[in-house]
mmCIF file of C-alpha atoms in Angstrom:
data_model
loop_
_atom_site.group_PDB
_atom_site.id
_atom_site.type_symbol
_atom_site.label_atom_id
_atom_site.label_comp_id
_atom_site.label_asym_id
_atom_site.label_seq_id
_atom_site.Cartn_x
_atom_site.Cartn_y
_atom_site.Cartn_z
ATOM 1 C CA UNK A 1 26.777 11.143 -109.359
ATOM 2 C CA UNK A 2 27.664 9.161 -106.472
ATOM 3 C CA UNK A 3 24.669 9.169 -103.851
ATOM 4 C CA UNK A 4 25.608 8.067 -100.245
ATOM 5 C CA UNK A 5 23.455 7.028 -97.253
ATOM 6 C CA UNK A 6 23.769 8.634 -94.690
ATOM 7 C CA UNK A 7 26.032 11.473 -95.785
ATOM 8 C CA UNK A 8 28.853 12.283 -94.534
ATOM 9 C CA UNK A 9 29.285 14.702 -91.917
ATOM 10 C CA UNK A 10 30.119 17.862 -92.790
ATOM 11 C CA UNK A 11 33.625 18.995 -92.204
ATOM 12 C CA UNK A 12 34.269 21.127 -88.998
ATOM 13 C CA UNK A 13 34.497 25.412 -89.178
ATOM 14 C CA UNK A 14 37.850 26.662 -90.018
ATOM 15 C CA UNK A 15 39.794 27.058 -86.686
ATOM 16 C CA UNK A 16 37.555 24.201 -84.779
ATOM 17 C CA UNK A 17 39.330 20.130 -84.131
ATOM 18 C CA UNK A 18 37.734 18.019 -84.990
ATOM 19 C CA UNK A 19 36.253 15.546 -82.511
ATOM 20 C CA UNK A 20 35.968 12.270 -82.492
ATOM 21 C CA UNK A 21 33.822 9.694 -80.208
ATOM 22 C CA UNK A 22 36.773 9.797 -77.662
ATOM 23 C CA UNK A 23 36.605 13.728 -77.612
ATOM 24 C CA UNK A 24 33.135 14.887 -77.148
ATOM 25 C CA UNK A 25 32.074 18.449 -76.998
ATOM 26 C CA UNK A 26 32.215 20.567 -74.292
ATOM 27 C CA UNK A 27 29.099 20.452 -71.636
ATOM 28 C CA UNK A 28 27.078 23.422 -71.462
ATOM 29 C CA UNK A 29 28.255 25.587 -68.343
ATOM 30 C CA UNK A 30 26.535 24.629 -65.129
ATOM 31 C CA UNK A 31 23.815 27.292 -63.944
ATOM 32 C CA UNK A 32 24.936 29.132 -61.193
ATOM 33 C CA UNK A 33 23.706 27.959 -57.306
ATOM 34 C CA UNK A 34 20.458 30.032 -56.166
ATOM 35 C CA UNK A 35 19.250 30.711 -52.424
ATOM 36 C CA UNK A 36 15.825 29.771 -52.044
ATOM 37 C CA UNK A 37 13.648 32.625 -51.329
ATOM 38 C CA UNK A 38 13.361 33.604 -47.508
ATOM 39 C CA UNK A 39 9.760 32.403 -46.795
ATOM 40 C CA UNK A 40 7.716 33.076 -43.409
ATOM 41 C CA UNK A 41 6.362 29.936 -41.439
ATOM 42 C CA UNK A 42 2.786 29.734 -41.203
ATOM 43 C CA UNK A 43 -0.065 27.327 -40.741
ATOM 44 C CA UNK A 44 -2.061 25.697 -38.474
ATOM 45 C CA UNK A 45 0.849 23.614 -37.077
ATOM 46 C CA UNK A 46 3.458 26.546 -36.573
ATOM 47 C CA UNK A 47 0.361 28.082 -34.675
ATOM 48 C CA UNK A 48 -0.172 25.661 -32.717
ATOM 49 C CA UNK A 49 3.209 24.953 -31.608
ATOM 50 C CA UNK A 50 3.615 28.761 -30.555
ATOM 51 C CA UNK A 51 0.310 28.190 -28.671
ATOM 52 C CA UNK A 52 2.188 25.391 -26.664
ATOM 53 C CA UNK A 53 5.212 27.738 -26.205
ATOM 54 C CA UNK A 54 3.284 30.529 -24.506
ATOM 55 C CA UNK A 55 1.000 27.489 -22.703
ATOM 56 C CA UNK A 56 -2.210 28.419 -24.543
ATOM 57 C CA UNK A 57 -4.643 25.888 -26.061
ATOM 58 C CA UNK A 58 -7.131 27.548 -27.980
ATOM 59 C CA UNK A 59 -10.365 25.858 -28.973
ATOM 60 C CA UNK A 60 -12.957 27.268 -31.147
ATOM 61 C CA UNK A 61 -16.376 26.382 -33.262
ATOM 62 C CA UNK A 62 -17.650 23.413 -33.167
ATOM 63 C CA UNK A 63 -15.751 20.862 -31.401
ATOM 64 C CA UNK A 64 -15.184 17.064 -32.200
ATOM 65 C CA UNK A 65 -13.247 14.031 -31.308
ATOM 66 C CA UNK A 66 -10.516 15.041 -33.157
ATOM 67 C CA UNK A 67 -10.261 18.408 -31.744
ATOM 68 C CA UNK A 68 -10.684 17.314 -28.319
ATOM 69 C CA UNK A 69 -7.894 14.503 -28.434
ATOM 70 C CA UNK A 70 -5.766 17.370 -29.772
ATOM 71 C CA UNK A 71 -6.508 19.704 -26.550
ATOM 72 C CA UNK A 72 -6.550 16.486 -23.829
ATOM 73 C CA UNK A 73 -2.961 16.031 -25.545
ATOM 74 C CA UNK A 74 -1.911 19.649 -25.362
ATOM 75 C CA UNK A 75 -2.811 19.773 -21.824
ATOM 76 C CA UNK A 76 -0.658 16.825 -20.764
ATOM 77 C CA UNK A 77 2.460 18.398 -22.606
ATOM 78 C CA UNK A 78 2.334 22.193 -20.883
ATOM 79 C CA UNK A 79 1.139 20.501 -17.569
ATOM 80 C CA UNK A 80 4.466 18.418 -17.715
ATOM 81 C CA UNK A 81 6.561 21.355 -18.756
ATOM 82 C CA UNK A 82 6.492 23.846 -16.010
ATOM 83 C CA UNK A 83 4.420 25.193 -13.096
ATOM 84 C CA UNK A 84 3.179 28.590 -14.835
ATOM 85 C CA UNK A 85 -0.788 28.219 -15.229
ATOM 86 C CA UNK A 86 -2.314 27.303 -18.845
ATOM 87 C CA UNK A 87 -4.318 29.461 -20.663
ATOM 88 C CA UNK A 88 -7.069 28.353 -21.681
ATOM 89 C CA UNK A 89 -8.857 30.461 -24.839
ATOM 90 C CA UNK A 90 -12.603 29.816 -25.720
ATOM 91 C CA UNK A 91 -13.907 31.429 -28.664
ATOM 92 C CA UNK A 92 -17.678 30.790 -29.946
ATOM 93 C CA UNK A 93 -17.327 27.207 -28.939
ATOM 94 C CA UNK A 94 -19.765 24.406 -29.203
ATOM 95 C CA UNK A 95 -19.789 20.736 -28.032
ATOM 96 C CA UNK A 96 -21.495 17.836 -27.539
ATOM 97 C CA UNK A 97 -21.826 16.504 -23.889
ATOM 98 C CA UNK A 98 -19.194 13.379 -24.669
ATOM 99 C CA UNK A 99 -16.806 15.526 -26.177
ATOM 100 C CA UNK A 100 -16.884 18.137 -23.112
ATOM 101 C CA UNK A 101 -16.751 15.337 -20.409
ATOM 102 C CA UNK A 102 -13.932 14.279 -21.968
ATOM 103 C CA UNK A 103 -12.171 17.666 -21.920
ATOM 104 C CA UNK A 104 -13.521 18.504 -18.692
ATOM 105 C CA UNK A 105 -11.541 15.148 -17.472
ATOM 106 C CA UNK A 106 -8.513 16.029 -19.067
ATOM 107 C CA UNK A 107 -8.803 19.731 -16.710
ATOM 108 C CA UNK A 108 -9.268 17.540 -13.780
ATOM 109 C CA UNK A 109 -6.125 16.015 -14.643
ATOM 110 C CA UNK A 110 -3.943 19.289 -15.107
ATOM 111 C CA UNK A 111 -2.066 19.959 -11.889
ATOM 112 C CA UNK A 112 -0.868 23.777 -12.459
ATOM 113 C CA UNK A 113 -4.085 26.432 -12.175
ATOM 114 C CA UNK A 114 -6.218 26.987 -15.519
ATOM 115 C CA UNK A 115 -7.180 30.345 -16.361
ATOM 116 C CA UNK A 116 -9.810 30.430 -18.826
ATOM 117 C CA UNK A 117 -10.905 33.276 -21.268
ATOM 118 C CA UNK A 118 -14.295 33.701 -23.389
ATOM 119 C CA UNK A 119 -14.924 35.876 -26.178
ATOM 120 C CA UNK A 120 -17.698 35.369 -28.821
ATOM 121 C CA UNK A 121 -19.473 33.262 -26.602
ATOM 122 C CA UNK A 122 -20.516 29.460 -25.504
ATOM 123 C CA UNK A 123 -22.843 27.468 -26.148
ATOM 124 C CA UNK A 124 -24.680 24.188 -24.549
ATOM 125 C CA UNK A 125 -22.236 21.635 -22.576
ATOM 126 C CA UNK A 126 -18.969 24.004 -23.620
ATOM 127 C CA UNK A 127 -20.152 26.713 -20.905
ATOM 128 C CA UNK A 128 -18.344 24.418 -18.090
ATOM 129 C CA UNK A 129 -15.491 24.815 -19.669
ATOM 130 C CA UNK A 130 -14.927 28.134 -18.562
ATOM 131 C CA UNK A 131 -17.212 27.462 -15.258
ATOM 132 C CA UNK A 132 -14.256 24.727 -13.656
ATOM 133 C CA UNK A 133 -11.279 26.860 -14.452
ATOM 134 C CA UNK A 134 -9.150 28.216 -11.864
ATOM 135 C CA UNK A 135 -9.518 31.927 -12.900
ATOM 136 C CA UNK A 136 -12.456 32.748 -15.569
ATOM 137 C CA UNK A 137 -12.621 35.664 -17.369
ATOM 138 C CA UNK A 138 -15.576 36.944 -20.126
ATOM 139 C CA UNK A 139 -15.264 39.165 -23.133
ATOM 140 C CA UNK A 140 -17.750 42.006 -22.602
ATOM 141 C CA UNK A 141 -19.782 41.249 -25.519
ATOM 142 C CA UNK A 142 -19.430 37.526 -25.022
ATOM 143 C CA UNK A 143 -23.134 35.531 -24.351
ATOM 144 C CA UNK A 144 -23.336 32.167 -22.603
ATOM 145 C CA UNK A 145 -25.917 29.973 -23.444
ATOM 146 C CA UNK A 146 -27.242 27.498 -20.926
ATOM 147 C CA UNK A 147 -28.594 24.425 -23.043
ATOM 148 C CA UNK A 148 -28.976 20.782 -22.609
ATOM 149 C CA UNK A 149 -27.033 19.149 -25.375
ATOM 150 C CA UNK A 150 -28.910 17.065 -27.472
ATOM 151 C CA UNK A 151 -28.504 13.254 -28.385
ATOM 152 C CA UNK A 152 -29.668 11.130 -31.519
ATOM 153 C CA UNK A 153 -32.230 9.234 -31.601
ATOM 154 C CA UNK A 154 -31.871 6.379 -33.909
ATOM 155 C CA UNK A 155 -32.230 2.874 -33.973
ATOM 156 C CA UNK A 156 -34.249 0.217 -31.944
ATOM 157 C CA UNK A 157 -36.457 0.876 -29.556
ATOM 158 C CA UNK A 158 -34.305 -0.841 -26.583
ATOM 159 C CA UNK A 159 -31.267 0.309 -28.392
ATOM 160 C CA UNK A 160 -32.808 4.212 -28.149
ATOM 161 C CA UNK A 161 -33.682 3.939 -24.146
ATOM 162 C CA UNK A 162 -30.442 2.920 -23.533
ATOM 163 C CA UNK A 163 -28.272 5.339 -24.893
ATOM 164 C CA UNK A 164 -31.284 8.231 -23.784
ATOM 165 C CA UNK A 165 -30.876 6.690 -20.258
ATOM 166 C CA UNK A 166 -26.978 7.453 -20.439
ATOM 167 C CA UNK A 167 -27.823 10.520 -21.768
ATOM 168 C CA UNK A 168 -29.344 11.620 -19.067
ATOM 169 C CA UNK A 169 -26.968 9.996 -16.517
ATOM 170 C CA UNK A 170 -23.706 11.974 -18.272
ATOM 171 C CA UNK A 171 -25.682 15.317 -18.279
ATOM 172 C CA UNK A 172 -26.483 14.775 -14.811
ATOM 173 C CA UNK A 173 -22.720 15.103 -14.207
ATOM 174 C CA UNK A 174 -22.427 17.634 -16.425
ATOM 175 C CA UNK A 175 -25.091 19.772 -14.523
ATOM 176 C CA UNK A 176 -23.348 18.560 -11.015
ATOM 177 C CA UNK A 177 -20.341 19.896 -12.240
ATOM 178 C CA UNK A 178 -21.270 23.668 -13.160
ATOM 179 C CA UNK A 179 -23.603 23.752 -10.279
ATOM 180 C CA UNK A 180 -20.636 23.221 -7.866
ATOM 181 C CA UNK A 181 -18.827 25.406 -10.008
ATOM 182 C CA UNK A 182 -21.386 28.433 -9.863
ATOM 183 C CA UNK A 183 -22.427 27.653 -6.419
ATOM 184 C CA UNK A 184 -25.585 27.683 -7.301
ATOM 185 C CA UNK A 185 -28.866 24.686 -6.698
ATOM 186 C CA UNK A 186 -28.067 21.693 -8.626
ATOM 187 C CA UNK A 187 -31.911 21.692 -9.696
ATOM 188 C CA UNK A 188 -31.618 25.895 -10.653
ATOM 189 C CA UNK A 189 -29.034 24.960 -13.133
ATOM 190 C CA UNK A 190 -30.710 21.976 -14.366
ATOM 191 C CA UNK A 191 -33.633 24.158 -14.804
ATOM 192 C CA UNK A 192 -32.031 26.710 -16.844
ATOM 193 C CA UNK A 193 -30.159 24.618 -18.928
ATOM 194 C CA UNK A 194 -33.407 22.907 -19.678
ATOM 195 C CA UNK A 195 -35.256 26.157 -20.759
ATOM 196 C CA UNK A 196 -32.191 27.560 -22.305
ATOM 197 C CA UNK A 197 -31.493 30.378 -20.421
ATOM 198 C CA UNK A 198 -28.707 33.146 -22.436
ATOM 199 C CA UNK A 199 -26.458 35.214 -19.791
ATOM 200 C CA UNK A 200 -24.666 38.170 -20.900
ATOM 201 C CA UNK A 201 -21.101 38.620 -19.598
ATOM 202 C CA UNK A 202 -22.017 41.224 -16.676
ATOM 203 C CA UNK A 203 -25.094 38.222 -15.713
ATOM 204 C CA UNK A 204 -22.933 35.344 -16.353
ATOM 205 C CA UNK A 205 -20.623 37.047 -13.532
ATOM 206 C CA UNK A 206 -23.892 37.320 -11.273
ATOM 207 C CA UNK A 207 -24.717 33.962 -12.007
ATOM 208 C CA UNK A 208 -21.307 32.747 -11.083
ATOM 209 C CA UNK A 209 -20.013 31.563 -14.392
ATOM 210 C CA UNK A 210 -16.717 34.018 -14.398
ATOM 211 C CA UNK A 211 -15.121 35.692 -12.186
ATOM 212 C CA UNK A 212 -14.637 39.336 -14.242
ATOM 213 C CA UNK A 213 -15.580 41.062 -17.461
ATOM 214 C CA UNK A 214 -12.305 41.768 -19.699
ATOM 215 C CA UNK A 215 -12.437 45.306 -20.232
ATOM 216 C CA UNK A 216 -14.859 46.186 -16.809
ATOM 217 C CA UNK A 217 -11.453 49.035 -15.712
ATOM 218 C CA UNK A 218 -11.702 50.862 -18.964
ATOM 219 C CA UNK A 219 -15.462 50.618 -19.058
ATOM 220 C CA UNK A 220 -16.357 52.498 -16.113
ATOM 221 C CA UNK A 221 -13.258 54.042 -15.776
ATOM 222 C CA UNK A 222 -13.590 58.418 -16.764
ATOM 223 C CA UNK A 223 -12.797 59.226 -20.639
ATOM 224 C CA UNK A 224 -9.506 60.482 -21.719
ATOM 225 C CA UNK A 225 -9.308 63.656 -22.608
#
């Protein structure tokens, strides 16, 4: 018995060539093209560019430097791309008194009219956001909460009296600026903010916060029968 290593290979099927190195085997068959499945856009970024479409910017929560930077820039691109006035939406917002100066500079700086709608509510430095726009409208169930924002207190001594006396400079502003906007005493807004006072929508109006309650037609308006 003659053993060989490797064996040979075995002879081909009746009816198949044989191939050689120079003749290799047929590929398989390429897989036939597919269309990718038709998928629907979403996310916070396809959101917020139909926000700048319609000329909305739409801030809500609790707002920080990130946030704000986002809104200053939004405002610069609809106030450069037409005359129509930007919406402005507020919904259960928050912010510190740095972050809303900031904002509140970047209104200044908007030359079409800003029309500015609450619903949830607002709370500490974030009600002049709605108090300085153009046209200022409330949800009916939305509350507005008059309240000093609050700074931290860390550090050295000198370091601490410092920042608390720029505190108190910057909220000074702050109160100037929804005073003039409510027509109301500098030192009556001061007060309240300093005692926390909470406004409904319908007393927020009173007060001079807003303008109208969304909704106040169909409120008193007769049922439908």
């Amino acid at each position: 018995m003659n053993d060989t290593w490797p064996p040979p290979p075995l002879p081909p099927p009746p009816g198949e060539p044989r191939r050689t190195p120079w003749q290799p085997g047929p590929h398989p068959q390429a897989p036939l093209p597919t269309m990718p499945p038709t998928t629907v856009e979403t996310g916070p970024d396809w959101l917020a560019q139909r926000l700048l479409d319609q000329r909305i910017v739409a801030l809500s929560g609790r707002l920080g430097p990130a946030v704000v930077n986002r809104a200053t820039a939004s405002l610069a691109i609809i106030d450069a791309s037409g005359d129509d006035p930007v919406e402005l939406r507020l919904c259960d917002v928050d912010a510190d008194l740095d972050d809303t100066l900031t904002l509140l500079d970047a209104l200044d700086l908007v030359s079409v009219p800003v029309h500015a709608t609450c619903v949830g509510g607002l709370t500490g430095a974030a009600v002049a956001l709605l108090a300085v726009a153009d046209r200022r409208v409330a949800g009916a169930r939305a509350v507005l909460a008059l309240r000093e924002p609050r700074m931290q207190t860390s550090g050295h001594a000198a370091d601490v009296e410092a920042r608390a006396e720029e505190h108190r400079r910057r909220l000074r502003l702050l109160q100037e600026r929804l005073a003039t906007a409510c027509r109301r005493p500098l030192d009556e807004v001061a007060g309240d903010m300093y005692t926390g006072r909470i406004l409904t929508a319908d007393e927020a109006r009173d007060y001079g916060l807003i303008d109208a309650v969304a909704g106040e037609r169909r409120r008193h308006s007769p049922a439908r029968r």
